[in-house]
CSV table of C-alpha atoms in Angstrom, one decimal:
chain,number,residue,atom,x,y,z
Y,9,MET,CA,187.6,121.4,182.9
Y,10,VAL,CA,185.5,122.5,185.8
Y,11,PRO,CA,187.6,123.1,189.0
Y,12,ILE,CA,186.6,121.5,192.3
Y,13,GLU,CA,184.6,123.7,194.6
Y,14,ILE,CA,185.4,122.6,198.2
Y,15,GLY,CA,182.7,123.1,200.8
Y,16,GLU,CA,183.1,125.8,203.4
Y,17,GLN,CA,183.7,123.3,206.3
Y,18,GLU,CA,186.1,121.1,204.2
Y,19,GLU,CA,189.8,121.3,203.3
Y,20,PHE,CA,191.2,119.6,200.1
Y,21,TYR,CA,193.7,116.9,201.0
Y,22,LYS,CA,194.7,115.4,197.7
Y,23,SER,CA,193.5,113.7,194.5
Y,24,ALA,CA,193.7,109.9,194.6
Y,25,GLY,CA,193.8,108.7,191.0
Y,26,TRP,CA,191.7,108.3,187.9
Y,27,LEU,CA,188.4,106.3,187.5
Y,28,SER,CA,188.1,107.1,183.8
Y,29,ASP,CA,189.4,109.7,181.4
Y,30,SER,CA,187.1,112.3,182.9
Y,31,GLU,CA,186.6,111.1,186.5
Y,32,ILE,CA,189.0,111.2,189.4
Y,33,LEU,CA,188.9,110.5,193.2
Y,34,TYR,CA,189.8,113.1,195.8
Y,35,ILE,CA,190.0,113.3,199.5
Y,36,SER,CA,189.0,116.2,201.8
Y,37,ASN,CA,188.9,116.6,205.5
Y,38,ASN,CA,186.3,118.6,207.5
Y,39,GLY,CA,186.6,120.3,210.9
Y,40,GLU,CA,184.9,117.5,212.7
Y,41,GLY,CA,187.9,115.1,212.2
Y,42,THR,CA,186.1,113.3,209.4
Y,43,SER,CA,187.7,112.3,206.1
Y,44,LEU,CA,185.6,112.3,202.9
Y,45,LEU,CA,186.3,110.5,199.6
Y,46,TYR,CA,184.6,111.8,196.5
Y,47,SER,CA,184.4,110.9,192.9
Y,48,TYR,CA,184.6,113.9,190.7
Y,49,ASN,CA,183.8,114.5,187.0
Y,50,LEU,CA,186.2,117.0,185.5
Y,51,GLY,CA,183.9,117.8,182.6
Y,52,THR,CA,180.6,118.4,184.4
Y,53,GLY,CA,181.9,119.4,187.9
Y,54,LYS,CA,179.7,116.8,189.6
Y,55,ALA,CA,181.1,115.5,192.9
Y,56,SER,CA,179.7,112.3,194.5
Y,57,LEU,CA,180.5,111.3,198.1
Y,58,LEU,CA,181.6,107.7,198.1
Y,59,PHE,CA,182.9,107.2,201.6
Y,60,ARG,CA,183.1,108.9,205.0
Y,61,SER,CA,185.7,107.9,207.5
Y,62,GLU,CA,186.0,108.9,211.2
Y,63,GLN,CA,189.7,108.2,210.9
Y,64,PRO,CA,192.0,110.1,208.6
Y,65,ILE,CA,192.1,108.7,205.0
Y,66,ILE,CA,195.8,108.2,204.1
Y,67,THR,CA,195.1,107.2,200.5
Y,68,ALA,CA,192.6,105.6,198.1
Y,69,VAL,CA,193.6,103.6,195.1
Y,70,PRO,CA,191.3,102.4,192.3
Y,71,SER,CA,191.5,98.8,191.2
Y,72,PRO,CA,193.1,98.1,187.8
Y,73,GLU,CA,189.7,97.8,186.1
Y,74,LYS,CA,188.5,100.9,188.0
Y,75,LYS,CA,185.5,99.0,189.5
Y,76,LYS,CA,186.6,99.1,193.1
Y,77,VAL,CA,188.6,101.4,195.4
Y,78,MET,CA,190.9,100.3,198.3
Y,79,ILE,CA,190.9,103.0,201.1
Y,80,HIS,CA,193.6,103.1,203.7
Y,81,SER,CA,192.7,105.0,206.8
Y,82,ALA,CA,194.6,105.0,210.0
Y,83,ALA,CA,194.2,105.2,213.8
Y,84,SER,CA,197.4,105.6,215.9
Y,85,GLU,CA,198.5,102.0,215.9
Y,86,GLU,CA,196.4,100.3,213.4
Y,87,GLY,CA,195.7,100.6,209.7
Y,88,LEU,CA,192.1,100.3,208.4
Y,89,LEU,CA,191.6,98.8,204.9
Y,90,THR,CA,188.2,99.2,203.3
Y,91,VAL,CA,187.2,98.1,199.8
Y,92,ILE,CA,184.2,99.8,198.2
Y,93,ASP,CA,182.5,99.7,194.7
Y,94,LEU,CA,181.8,102.9,192.8
Y,95,THR,CA,178.4,103.4,194.4
Y,96,GLY,CA,180.1,103.6,197.8
Y,97,LYS,CA,178.9,100.1,198.9
Y,98,GLU,CA,181.4,98.5,201.3
Y,99,LEU,CA,182.7,95.2,200.0
Y,100,TYR,CA,185.3,94.4,202.6
Y,101,SER,CA,186.9,95.9,205.7
Y,102,THR,CA,189.6,94.9,208.2
Y,103,SER,CA,192.0,96.5,210.6
Y,104,ILE,CA,195.7,95.5,210.9
Y,105,GLN,CA,198.0,96.4,213.8
Y,106,SER,CA,200.6,98.7,212.0
Y,107,TYR,CA,202.3,102.1,212.0
Y,108,GLU,CA,202.5,102.0,208.2
Y,109,LEU,CA,200.8,99.9,205.4
Y,110,THR,CA,201.5,99.4,201.8
Y,111,PHE,CA,199.3,97.4,199.3
Y,112,GLU,CA,199.3,96.5,195.7
Y,113,TRP,CA,196.4,95.5,193.5
Y,114,ASN,CA,197.0,92.6,191.2
Y,115,PRO,CA,196.5,94.0,187.6
Y,116,PHE,CA,195.9,90.5,186.3
Y,117,ASP,CA,193.3,89.5,188.8
Y,118,GLU,CA,191.8,92.4,190.7
Y,119,ASN,CA,190.3,90.2,193.4
Y,120,LEU,CA,193.9,89.8,194.8
Y,121,LEU,CA,196.0,92.3,196.7
Y,122,VAL,CA,199.2,92.0,198.6
Y,123,VAL,CA,199.5,94.0,201.8
Y,124,SER,CA,202.5,94.7,203.9
Y,125,ALA,CA,202.2,96.1,207.5
Y,126,PHE,CA,205.1,97.7,209.4
Y,127,THR,CA,205.7,97.9,213.1
Y,128,GLU,CA,207.3,101.0,214.7
Y,129,ASP,CA,210.7,99.3,214.3
Y,130,TRP,CA,210.1,98.6,210.6
Y,131,ASP,CA,209.6,94.9,211.0
Y,132,PHE,CA,206.9,93.8,208.6
Y,133,SER,CA,204.3,91.2,208.0
Y,134,SER,CA,202.7,90.5,204.6
Y,135,TYR,CA,199.3,89.3,203.7
Y,136,LEU,CA,197.4,88.1,200.6
Y,137,LEU,CA,193.8,89.5,200.4
Y,138,ASP,CA,191.4,87.5,198.2
Y,139,LEU,CA,188.2,89.5,197.7
Y,140,ARG,CA,186.4,86.5,196.2
Y,141,ASP,CA,185.9,85.1,199.7
Y,142,ASN,CA,187.2,88.1,201.7
Y,143,ASN,CA,190.1,86.0,203.0
Y,144,LEU,CA,193.1,87.8,204.4
Y,145,LYS,CA,195.9,85.3,205.0
Y,146,GLU,CA,199.5,85.9,206.1
Y,147,ILE,CA,202.2,85.0,203.6
Y,148,LYS,CA,206.0,84.9,204.0
Y,149,LEU,CA,207.6,87.5,201.6
Y,150,PRO,CA,211.3,88.1,201.3
Y,151,GLU,CA,210.8,91.9,201.2
Y,152,PRO,CA,207.8,94.2,201.9
Y,153,PHE,CA,207.9,96.3,198.8
Y,154,VAL,CA,206.7,94.2,195.9
Y,155,ARG,CA,205.0,94.6,192.5
Y,156,TRP,CA,203.0,92.0,190.5
Y,157,ILE,CA,204.3,91.0,187.1
Y,158,SER,CA,201.8,88.1,186.5
Y,159,GLU,CA,198.8,86.7,188.2
Y,160,ASP,CA,200.9,84.7,190.5
Y,161,VAL,CA,204.4,86.3,190.5
Y,162,LEU,CA,205.7,89.2,192.5
Y,163,VAL,CA,209.0,91.1,191.9
Y,164,TYR,CA,211.2,92.7,194.5
Y,165,GLN,CA,214.7,93.9,195.2
Y,166,LYS,CA,216.8,91.7,197.5
Y,167,TRP,CA,218.7,94.1,199.6
Y,168,ASP,CA,221.8,93.3,201.6
Y,169,GLU,CA,221.2,93.3,205.3
Y,170,ASP,CA,224.2,95.5,205.9
Y,171,GLY,CA,222.4,98.2,203.9
Y,172,ILE,CA,225.5,99.6,202.2
Y,173,SER,CA,224.8,98.8,198.6
Y,174,LEU,CA,222.9,101.3,196.4
Y,175,ASP,CA,221.6,98.6,194.0
Y,176,ALA,CA,220.3,95.1,194.4
Y,177,PRO,CA,219.3,92.0,192.4
Y,178,LEU,CA,215.7,92.0,191.1
Y,179,ARG,CA,214.1,88.8,192.0
Y,180,THR,CA,210.7,87.1,191.3
Y,181,PHE,CA,208.7,85.2,193.9
Y,182,SER,CA,206.0,82.8,192.9
Y,183,LEU,CA,203.2,82.5,195.4
Y,184,LYS,CA,202.0,79.2,194.1
Y,185,GLU,CA,205.4,77.5,194.0
Y,186,ASN,CA,206.8,79.5,196.9
Y,187,LYS,CA,210.1,79.9,195.1
Y,188,THR,CA,212.4,82.8,194.1
Y,189,GLU,CA,214.5,83.4,191.0
Y,190,THR,CA,216.9,86.2,190.0
Y,191,LEU,CA,215.6,88.3,187.1
Y,192,LEU,CA,218.2,91.0,186.8
Y,193,GLU,CA,221.4,92.1,188.7
Y,194,ASP,CA,222.4,95.6,190.0
Y,195,VAL,CA,219.0,97.4,189.8
Y,196,TYR,CA,218.8,100.8,191.5
Y,197,GLN,CA,215.0,101.2,191.2
Y,198,PHE,CA,212.1,99.4,189.6
Y,199,ASP,CA,208.4,99.7,188.9
Y,200,SER,CA,205.7,97.9,186.9
Y,201,GLN,CA,202.4,98.5,185.3
Y,202,GLY,CA,200.4,95.6,183.9
Y,203,PRO,CA,202.7,93.3,181.9
Y,204,TYR,CA,205.5,96.0,181.7
Y,205,LEU,CA,208.4,96.2,184.0
Y,206,MET,CA,210.8,99.2,184.3
Y,207,THR,CA,214.2,99.2,185.9
Y,208,VAL,CA,216.7,102.0,186.5
Y,209,LYS,CA,220.4,101.2,186.5
Y,210,VAL,CA,223.4,103.4,187.2
Y,211,ASP,CA,226.8,102.5,185.8
Y,212,GLU,CA,229.1,104.0,188.4
Y,213,GLU,CA,232.2,103.3,186.5
Y,214,GLU,CA,231.0,104.8,183.2
Y,215,ASN,CA,228.9,107.7,184.2
Y,216,GLU,CA,227.5,107.9,187.7
Y,217,GLU,CA,225.2,110.8,187.0
Y,218,SER,CA,223.3,109.1,184.2
Y,219,GLY,CA,220.5,106.5,184.6
Y,220,LEU,CA,219.5,103.8,182.1
Y,221,TYR,CA,215.8,103.2,182.1
Y,222,ALA,CA,215.0,99.8,180.7
Y,223,PHE,CA,211.6,98.4,179.8
Y,224,PHE,CA,210.6,94.7,179.7
Y,225,ARG,CA,207.3,92.9,178.8
Y,226,ASN,CA,206.2,89.7,180.5
Y,227,GLY,CA,209.2,89.8,182.9
Y,228,ASP,CA,212.2,89.5,180.6
Y,229,LYS,CA,211.4,90.6,177.0
Y,230,SER,CA,213.3,93.8,176.4
Y,231,VAL,CA,211.1,96.4,174.7
Y,232,GLY,CA,213.2,99.6,174.9
Y,233,SER,CA,215.5,101.8,176.9
Y,234,ILE,CA,216.4,105.5,177.4
Y,235,GLU,CA,219.2,107.3,179.1
Y,236,ALA,CA,218.6,110.4,181.3
Y,237,PRO,CA,220.5,112.5,183.8
Y,238,LEU,CA,220.0,111.7,187.5
Y,239,LEU,CA,220.7,114.2,190.2
Y,240,THR,CA,223.0,113.1,193.0
Y,241,SER,CA,222.0,113.1,196.7
Y,242,PHE,CA,223.7,112.1,199.9
Y,243,SER,CA,222.1,108.7,199.8
Y,244,GLY,CA,222.5,107.9,196.1
Y,245,TRP,CA,220.6,109.4,193.1
Y,246,VAL,CA,217.3,111.0,192.6
Y,247,VAL,CA,215.1,109.5,189.9
Y,248,PRO,CA,212.7,112.3,188.9
Y,249,PHE,CA,208.9,111.5,189.0
Y,250,TYR,CA,207.3,109.6,186.2
Y,251,ASP,CA,204.2,107.5,185.3
Y,252,LEU,CA,203.8,104.3,183.2
Y,253,MET,CA,200.7,105.1,181.2
Y,254,ASP,CA,198.4,103.1,178.9
Y,255,ASN,CA,198.9,100.0,181.0
Y,256,GLY,CA,202.7,100.4,180.6
Y,257,LYS,CA,202.9,101.1,176.8
Y,258,ASN,CA,203.8,104.7,177.2
Y,259,PHE,CA,206.3,106.2,179.7
Y,260,ILE,CA,205.9,109.9,180.7
Y,261,TYR,CA,208.7,111.2,182.8
Y,262,LEU,CA,210.4,114.4,184.1
Y,263,ARG,CA,214.0,114.8,182.9
Y,264,ALA,CA,216.6,117.1,184.5
Y,265,THR,CA,218.0,119.5,181.9
Y,266,GLU,CA,221.5,119.0,183.3
Y,267,GLN,CA,223.4,116.9,185.8
Y,268,GLY,CA,224.0,118.2,189.3
Y,269,GLU,CA,223.4,117.8,193.0
Y,270,ALA,CA,219.7,117.5,194.0
Y,271,ASP,CA,219.9,120.0,196.9
Y,272,LEU,CA,221.5,122.7,194.7
Y,273,TYR,CA,219.7,122.0,191.4
Y,274,ASP,CA,217.7,124.8,189.9
Y,275,GLY,CA,217.9,123.8,186.2
Y,276,GLY,CA,214.2,122.7,185.9
Y,277,PHE,CA,212.8,119.6,184.3
Y,278,ASP,CA,211.3,118.8,180.9
Y,279,LEU,CA,208.3,116.5,180.7
Y,280,LEU,CA,208.8,113.8,178.0
Y,281,ARG,CA,206.7,111.0,176.7
Y,282,TYR,CA,208.5,107.8,175.4
Y,283,HIS,CA,206.5,105.4,173.2
Y,284,LEU,CA,207.6,101.9,173.9
Y,285,ASP,CA,206.2,100.4,170.6
Y,286,SER,CA,207.9,102.9,168.3
Y,287,GLY,CA,210.9,104.2,170.4
Y,288,ASN,CA,209.8,107.8,169.6
Y,289,GLU,CA,210.1,110.4,172.3
Y,290,GLU,CA,208.5,113.9,172.5
Y,291,VAL,CA,208.8,116.9,174.8
Y,292,ILE,CA,205.4,117.8,176.2
Y,293,PHE,CA,206.3,120.6,178.7
Y,294,THR,CA,209.4,122.5,179.7
Y,295,GLU,CA,210.6,124.3,182.9
Y,296,MET,CA,208.6,122.0,185.2
Y,297,ALA,CA,209.2,121.2,188.9
Y,298,ASN,CA,210.0,117.7,189.9
Y,299,GLU,CA,206.6,116.7,191.4
Y,300,PRO,CA,204.5,113.5,191.2
Y,301,LEU,CA,202.5,112.5,188.1
Y,302,SER,CA,199.4,110.4,187.6
Y,303,CYS,CA,198.0,110.1,184.1
Y,304,SER,CA,194.5,109.3,182.8
Y,305,PRO,CA,193.9,106.0,181.1
Y,306,SER,CA,194.2,107.6,177.6
Y,307,GLY,CA,197.2,109.7,178.7
Y,308,GLU,CA,195.6,112.9,177.5
Y,309,MET,CA,195.6,114.5,181.0
Y,310,CYS,CA,197.8,114.0,184.1
Y,311,LEU,CA,197.3,114.9,187.7
Y,312,TYR,CA,200.4,116.7,188.9
Y,313,GLY,CA,201.9,118.0,192.2
Y,314,PHE,CA,202.5,116.7,195.7
Y,315,GLN,CA,198.7,116.8,196.3
Y,316,PHE,CA,197.8,116.1,192.7
Y,317,ASP,CA,196.1,119.5,192.8
Y,318,LYS,CA,197.0,120.5,189.2
Y,319,VAL,CA,195.9,119.0,185.9
Y,320,LEU,CA,198.2,118.9,182.8
Y,321,ASN,CA,196.3,118.9,179.6
Y,322,ILE,CA,198.7,117.2,177.2
Y,323,GLU,CA,196.6,118.0,174.1
Y,324,THR,CA,196.3,121.7,174.7
Y,325,ASN,CA,199.6,122.2,176.6
Y,326,GLU,CA,197.9,123.8,179.6
Y,327,ILE,CA,198.5,123.5,183.3
Y,328,ILE,CA,195.2,124.1,185.2
Y,329,ASP,CA,194.5,124.4,189.0
Y,330,LEU,CA,192.2,121.5,190.0
Y,331,VAL,CA,190.8,123.2,193.1
Y,332,HIS,CA,189.0,126.5,192.9
């Protein structure tokens, strides 16, 4: 692996995901107030400038098939969304009045994205972006934080308006039929990747410091579960960082070595990989910090750290600094 050499006038901001098993995206900023998005080949050390922004780039997310990139940059009261291809050609651009933006690529049809824009008071508006005709239309969603579980169906947690409960029902929302259905009750946290859905539940009566991670395919078909310690915090529990790899078939996660309070915990974390098809689990690294993970399509390497500035080589058991 060849570390990134950052130019003299530039400062590394963060990595922004995988384009292939050997290529990543990264963002840097220069002294002129410009943000730069590069593709970078870890094997050859070749960097290619894809996009230059006069506004700070907040994040860049490759499409599910890795053929496009959505870039979110921001001015003070508006978010700028730009879609490019891997040559850097601009395919779409728009600005939305917002203090914060979230967006989700549709893994079943990468011409579709759902976008939620927040005001300063955390009111939100949601939109469906169709890249086939570059059409951005407002849609009414029950909640702003959603994930796709099919080409047409989104999943979300329906939180009580009083905000007291720590878990909530997991519901589906069909865009075509404009209807909701309850999928699961009492979910603390959820995520999805391709056809796979993951939920985390905490049984407060049985053991409130242990979380049950459950995995489902196509919405409701159970394909496995594991139990792991969760650290307690003032507002609930801390689910350590993880990644659903290989389109959801493998789950790599940081696991606390013991139970305890998040603020006082110094026990370290093990990195484990759970294979959904076989139910087997293996320890990959020990004595890790609880920091974000983003793994390559094959799962042989993972970006790691709050800026994704380290690379975990799962095959050789090495941790390598990404930036020279």
